[in-house]
mmCIF file of C-alpha atoms in Angstrom:
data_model
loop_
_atom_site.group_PDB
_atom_site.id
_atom_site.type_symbol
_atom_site.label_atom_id
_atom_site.label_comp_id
_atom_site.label_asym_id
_atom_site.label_seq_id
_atom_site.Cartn_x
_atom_site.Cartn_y
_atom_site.Cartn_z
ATOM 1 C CA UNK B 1 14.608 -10.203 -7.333
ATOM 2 C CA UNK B 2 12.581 -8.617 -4.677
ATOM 3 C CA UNK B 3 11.235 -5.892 -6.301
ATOM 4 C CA UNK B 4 7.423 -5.506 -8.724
ATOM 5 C CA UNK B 5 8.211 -3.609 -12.141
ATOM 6 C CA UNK B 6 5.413 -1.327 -13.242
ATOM 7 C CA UNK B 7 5.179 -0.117 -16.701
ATOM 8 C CA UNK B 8 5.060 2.592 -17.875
ATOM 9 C CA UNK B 9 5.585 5.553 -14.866
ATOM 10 C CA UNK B 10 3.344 7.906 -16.168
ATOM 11 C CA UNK B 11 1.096 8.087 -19.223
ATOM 12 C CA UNK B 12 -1.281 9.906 -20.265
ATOM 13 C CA UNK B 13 -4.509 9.131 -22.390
ATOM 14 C CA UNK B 14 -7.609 10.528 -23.827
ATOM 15 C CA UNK B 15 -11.037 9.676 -22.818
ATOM 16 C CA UNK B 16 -11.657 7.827 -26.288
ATOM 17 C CA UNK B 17 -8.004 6.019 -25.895
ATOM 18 C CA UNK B 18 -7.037 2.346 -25.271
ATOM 19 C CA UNK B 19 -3.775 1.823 -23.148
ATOM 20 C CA UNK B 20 -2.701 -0.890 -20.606
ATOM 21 C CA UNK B 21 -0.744 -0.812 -17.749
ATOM 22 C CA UNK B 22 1.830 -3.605 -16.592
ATOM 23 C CA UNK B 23 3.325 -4.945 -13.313
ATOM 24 C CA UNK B 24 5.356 -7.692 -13.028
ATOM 25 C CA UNK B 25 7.294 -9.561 -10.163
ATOM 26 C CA UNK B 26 9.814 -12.389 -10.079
ATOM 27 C CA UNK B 27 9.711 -13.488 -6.267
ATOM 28 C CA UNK B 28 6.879 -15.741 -6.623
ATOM 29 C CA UNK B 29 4.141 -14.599 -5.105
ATOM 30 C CA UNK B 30 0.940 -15.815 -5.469
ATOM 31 C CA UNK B 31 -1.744 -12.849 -5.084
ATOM 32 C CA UNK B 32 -1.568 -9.811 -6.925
ATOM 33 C CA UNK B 33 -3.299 -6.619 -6.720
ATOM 34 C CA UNK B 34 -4.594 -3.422 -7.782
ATOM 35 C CA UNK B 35 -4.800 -0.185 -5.822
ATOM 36 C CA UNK B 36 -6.034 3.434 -7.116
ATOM 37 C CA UNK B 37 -4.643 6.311 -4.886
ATOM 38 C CA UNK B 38 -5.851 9.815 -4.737
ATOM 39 C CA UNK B 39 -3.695 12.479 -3.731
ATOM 40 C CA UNK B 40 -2.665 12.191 0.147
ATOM 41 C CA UNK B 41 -5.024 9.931 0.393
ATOM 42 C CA UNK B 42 -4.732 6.138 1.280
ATOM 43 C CA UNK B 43 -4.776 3.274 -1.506
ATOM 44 C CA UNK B 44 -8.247 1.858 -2.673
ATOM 45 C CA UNK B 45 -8.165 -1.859 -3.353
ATOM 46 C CA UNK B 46 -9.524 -2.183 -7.068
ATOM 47 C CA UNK B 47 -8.867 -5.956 -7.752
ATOM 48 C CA UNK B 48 -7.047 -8.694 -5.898
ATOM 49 C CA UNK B 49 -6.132 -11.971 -7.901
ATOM 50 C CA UNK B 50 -5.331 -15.260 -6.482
ATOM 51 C CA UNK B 51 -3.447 -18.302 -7.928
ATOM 52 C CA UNK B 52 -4.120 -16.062 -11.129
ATOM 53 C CA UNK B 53 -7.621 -16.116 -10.180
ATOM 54 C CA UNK B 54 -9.908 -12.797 -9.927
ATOM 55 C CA UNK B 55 -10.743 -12.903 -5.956
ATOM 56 C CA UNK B 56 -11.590 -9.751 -5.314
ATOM 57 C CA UNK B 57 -13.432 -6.894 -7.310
ATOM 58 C CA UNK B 58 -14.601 -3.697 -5.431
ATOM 59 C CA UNK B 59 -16.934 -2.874 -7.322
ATOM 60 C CA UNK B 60 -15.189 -0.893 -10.101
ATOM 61 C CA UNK B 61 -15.809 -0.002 -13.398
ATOM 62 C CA UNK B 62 -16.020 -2.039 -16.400
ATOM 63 C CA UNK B 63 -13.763 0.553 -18.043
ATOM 64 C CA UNK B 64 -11.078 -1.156 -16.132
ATOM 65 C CA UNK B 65 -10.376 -4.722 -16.863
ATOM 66 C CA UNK B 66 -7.720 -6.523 -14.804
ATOM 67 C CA UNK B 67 -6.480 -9.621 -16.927
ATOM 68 C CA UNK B 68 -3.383 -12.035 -15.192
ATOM 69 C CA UNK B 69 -1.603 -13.940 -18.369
ATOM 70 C CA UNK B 70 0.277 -15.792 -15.821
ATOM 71 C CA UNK B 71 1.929 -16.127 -12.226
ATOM 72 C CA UNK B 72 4.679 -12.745 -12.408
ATOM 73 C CA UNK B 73 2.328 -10.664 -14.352
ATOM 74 C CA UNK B 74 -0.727 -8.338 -13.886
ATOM 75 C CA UNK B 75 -2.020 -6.070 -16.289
ATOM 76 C CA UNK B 76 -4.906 -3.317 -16.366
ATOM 77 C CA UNK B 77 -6.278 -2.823 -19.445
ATOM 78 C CA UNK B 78 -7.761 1.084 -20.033
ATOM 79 C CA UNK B 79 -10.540 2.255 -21.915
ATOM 80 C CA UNK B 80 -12.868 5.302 -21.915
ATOM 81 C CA UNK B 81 -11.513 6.408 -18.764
ATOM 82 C CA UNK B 82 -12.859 9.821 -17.131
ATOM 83 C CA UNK B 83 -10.739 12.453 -15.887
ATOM 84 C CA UNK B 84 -11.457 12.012 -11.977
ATOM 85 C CA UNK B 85 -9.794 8.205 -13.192
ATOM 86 C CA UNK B 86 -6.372 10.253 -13.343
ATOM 87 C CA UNK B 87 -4.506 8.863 -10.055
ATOM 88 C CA UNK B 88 -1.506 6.618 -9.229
ATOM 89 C CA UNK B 89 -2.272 3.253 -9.735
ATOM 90 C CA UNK B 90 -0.538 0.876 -7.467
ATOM 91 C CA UNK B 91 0.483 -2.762 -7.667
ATOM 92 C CA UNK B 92 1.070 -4.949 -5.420
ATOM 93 C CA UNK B 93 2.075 -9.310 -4.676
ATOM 94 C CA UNK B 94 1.739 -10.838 -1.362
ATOM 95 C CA UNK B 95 2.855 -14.344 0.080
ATOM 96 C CA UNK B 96 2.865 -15.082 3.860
ATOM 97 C CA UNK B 97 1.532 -11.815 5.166
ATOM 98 C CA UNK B 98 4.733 -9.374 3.108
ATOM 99 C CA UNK B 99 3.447 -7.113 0.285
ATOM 100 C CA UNK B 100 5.348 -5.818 -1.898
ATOM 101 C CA UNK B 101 4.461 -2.880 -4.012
ATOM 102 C CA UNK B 102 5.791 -1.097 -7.435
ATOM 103 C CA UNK B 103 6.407 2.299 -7.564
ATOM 104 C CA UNK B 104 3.077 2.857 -9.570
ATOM 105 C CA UNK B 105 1.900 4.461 -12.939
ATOM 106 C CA UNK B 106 0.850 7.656 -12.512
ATOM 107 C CA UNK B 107 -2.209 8.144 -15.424
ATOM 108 C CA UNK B 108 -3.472 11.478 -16.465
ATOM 109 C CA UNK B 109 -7.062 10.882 -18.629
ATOM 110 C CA UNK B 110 -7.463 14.691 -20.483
ATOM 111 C CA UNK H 1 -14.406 -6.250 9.216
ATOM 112 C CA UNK H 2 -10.890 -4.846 9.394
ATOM 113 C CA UNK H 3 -9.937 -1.280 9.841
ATOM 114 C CA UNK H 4 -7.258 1.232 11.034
ATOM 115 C CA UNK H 5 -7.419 4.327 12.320
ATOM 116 C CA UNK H 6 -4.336 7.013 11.974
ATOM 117 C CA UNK H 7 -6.381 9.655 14.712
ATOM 118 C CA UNK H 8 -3.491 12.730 13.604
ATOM 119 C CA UNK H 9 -3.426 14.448 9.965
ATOM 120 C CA UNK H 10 -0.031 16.040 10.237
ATOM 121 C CA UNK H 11 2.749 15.425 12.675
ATOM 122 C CA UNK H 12 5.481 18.165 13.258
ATOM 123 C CA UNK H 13 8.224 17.637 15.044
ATOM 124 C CA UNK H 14 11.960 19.339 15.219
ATOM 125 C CA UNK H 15 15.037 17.682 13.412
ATOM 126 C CA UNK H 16 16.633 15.167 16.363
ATOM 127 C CA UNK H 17 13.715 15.246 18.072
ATOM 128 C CA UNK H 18 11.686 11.822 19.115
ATOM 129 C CA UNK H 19 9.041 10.886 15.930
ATOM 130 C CA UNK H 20 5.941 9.282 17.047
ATOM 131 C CA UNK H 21 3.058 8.378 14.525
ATOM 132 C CA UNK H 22 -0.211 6.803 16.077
ATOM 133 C CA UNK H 23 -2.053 3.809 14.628
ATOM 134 C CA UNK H 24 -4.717 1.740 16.323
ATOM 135 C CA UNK H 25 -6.462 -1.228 15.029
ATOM 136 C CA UNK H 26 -9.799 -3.026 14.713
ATOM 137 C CA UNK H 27 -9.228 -6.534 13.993
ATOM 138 C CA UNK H 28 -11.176 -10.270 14.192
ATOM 139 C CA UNK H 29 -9.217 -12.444 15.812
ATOM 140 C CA UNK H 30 -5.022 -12.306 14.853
ATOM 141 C CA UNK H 31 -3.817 -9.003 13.362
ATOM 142 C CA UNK H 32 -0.856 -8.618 10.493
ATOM 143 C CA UNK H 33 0.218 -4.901 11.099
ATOM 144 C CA UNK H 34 2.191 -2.775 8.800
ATOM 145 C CA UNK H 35 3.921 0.175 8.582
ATOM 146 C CA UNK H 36 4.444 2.088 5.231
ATOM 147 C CA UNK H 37 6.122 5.090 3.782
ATOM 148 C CA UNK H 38 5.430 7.186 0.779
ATOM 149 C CA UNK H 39 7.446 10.300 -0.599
ATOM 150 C CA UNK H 40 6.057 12.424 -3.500
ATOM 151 C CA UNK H 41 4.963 10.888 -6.308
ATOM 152 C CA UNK H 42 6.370 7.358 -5.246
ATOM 153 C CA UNK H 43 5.461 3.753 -4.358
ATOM 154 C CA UNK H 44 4.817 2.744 -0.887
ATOM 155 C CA UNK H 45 8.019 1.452 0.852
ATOM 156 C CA UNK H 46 7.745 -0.979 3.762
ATOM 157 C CA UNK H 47 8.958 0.057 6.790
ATOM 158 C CA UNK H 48 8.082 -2.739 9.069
ATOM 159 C CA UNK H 49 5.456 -5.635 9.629
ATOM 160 C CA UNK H 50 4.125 -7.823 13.177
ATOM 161 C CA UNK H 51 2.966 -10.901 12.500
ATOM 162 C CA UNK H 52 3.851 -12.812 15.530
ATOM 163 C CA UNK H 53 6.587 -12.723 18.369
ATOM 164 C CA UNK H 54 8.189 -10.001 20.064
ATOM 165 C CA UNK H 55 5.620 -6.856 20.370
ATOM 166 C CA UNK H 56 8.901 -4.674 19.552
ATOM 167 C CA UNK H 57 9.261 -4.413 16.001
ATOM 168 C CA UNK H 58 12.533 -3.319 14.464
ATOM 169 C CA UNK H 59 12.291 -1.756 10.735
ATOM 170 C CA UNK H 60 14.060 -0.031 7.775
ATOM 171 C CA UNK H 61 15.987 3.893 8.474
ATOM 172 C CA UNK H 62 15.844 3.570 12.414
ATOM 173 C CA UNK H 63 12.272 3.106 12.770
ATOM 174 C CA UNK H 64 10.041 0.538 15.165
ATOM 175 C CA UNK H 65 6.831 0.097 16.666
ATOM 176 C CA UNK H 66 5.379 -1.720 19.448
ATOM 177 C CA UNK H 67 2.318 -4.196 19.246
ATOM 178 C CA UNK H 68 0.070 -3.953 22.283
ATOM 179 C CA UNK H 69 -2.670 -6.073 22.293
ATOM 180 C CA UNK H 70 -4.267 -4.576 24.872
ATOM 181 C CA UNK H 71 -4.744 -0.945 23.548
ATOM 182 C CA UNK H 72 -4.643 -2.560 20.044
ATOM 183 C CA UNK H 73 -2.339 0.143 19.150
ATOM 184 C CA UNK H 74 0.850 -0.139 16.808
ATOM 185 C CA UNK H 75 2.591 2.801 17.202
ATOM 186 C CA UNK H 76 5.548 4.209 14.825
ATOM 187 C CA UNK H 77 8.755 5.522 16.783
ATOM 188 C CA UNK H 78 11.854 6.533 15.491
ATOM 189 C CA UNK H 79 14.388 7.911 18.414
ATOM 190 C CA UNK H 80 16.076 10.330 16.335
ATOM 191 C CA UNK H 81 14.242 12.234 13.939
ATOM 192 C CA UNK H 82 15.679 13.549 10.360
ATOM 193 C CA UNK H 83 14.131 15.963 7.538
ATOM 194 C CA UNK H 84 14.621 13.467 5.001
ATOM 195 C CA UNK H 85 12.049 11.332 7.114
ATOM 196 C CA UNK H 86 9.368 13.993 6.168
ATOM 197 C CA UNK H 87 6.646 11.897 4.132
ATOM 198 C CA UNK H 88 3.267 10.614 4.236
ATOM 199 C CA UNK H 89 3.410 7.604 6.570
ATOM 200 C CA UNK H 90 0.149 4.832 6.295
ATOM 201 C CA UNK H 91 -0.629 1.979 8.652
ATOM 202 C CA UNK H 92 -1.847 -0.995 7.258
ATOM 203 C CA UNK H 93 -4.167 -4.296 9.244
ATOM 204 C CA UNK H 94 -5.461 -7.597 7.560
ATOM 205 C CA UNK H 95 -6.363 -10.305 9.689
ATOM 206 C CA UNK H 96 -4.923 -14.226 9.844
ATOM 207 C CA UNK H 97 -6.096 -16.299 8.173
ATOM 208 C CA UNK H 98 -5.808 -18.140 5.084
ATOM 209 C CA UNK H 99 -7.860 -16.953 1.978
ATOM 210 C CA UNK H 100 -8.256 -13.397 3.566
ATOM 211 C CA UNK H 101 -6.063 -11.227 1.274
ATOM 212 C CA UNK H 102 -7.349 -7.928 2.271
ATOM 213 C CA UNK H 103 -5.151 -5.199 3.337
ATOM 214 C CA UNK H 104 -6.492 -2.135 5.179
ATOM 215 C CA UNK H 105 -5.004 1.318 5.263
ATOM 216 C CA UNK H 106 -5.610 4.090 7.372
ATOM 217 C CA UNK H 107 -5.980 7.713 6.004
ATOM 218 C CA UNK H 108 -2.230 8.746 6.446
ATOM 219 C CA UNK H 109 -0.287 10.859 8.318
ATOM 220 C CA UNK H 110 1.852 13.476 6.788
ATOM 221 C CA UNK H 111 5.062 13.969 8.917
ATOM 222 C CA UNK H 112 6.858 16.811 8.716
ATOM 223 C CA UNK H 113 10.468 17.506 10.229
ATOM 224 C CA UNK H 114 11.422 21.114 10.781
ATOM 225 C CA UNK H 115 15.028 21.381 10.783
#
């Protein structure tokens, strides 16, 4: 399996709502990430765990929480999210210098 | 600090003709380089990486790019090129180095091939 999953494609959530996003990968990688991409624009590193350890936060908001249950899985949990929030949200593993990323959730906050 | 710099915002260039897309890096010490499609509404799919070796790399759907240290450039090249290869194309640096999990993109450049 060379591939990371990401749950669900799209959704779309209300500014009061709870959801959670999901990426998982089978290839044994140990550093995950997060990425939030704009339209046309590049990805923006959001969170980077390592050996299922937060590393790396860039500063983001609280109302994203990144939690990592275990080695293959990542998830983002959601809550009171803005509209400028609504973007494609990326994962991605790493190990040895290859990343590998999903094809993203695409999240609409109305 | 690591960065990339993609100086084009759009590249046009006629079906069969040579595709070039220009990358240079800033780097401390070692670079990782990558190259990385996107169409609409999709993931990023990886075209090709240099890590070490030969400075001509050899990726996915005909494409390669050349490492030169010198100009700390990584171009993209493809000889050939097709309208299905019209997409938003990012190149990516992190430096060596163990602990150092940092990937940098640069802004993008949207290709377009006119057939």
């Amino acid at each position: 399996d060379t591939e990371v999953t990401q749950t669900p494609k799209h959704l779309v959530m209300g500014m009061t709502n709870k959801k959670s996003l999901k990426c998982e990968q089978h290839m044994g990688h140990r550093a995950m990430y997060w990425y939030k991409q704009k339209a046309k624009k590049p990805p923006e590193l959001m969170f980077v765990y390592s050996y299922e350890k937060l590393s790396i936060n860039e500063s983001v908001p609280s109302r994203f929480s990144p939690e990592c249950p275990n080695s293959s899985l990542l998830n983002l949990h959601l809550h009171a999210l803005q509209p400028e929030d609504s973007a494609l949200y990326l994962c991605a593993s790493s190990q040895r210098g290859g990343y590998t990323f999903g094809s993203g959730t695409r999240l609409t906050v109305v | 600090a690591q960065s990339v710099a993609q100086p084009e915002d759009q590249v046009n260039v006629a079906e069969g003709n040579p595709l070039t897309v220009k990358c240079t890096y800033s780097v401390s010490g070692n670079p990782y380089l990558f190259w990385y499609v996107q169409y609409p509404n999709r993931g990023l799919q990886f075209l090709l990486k240099y890590i070490t070796g030969d400075n001509l790399v050899k990726g996915s759907y005909g494409f390669e790019a050349e490492f030169n240290k010198s100009q700390t450039s990584f171009h993209l090249k493809k000889p050939s090129a097709l309208v299905s290869d019209s997409a938003l194309y990012f190149c990516a640096v992190r430096s060596f180095g163990y602990g150092n999990n940092r990937l940098a993109f640069g802004k993008g450049n949207q290709v377009v091939v006119i057939p």
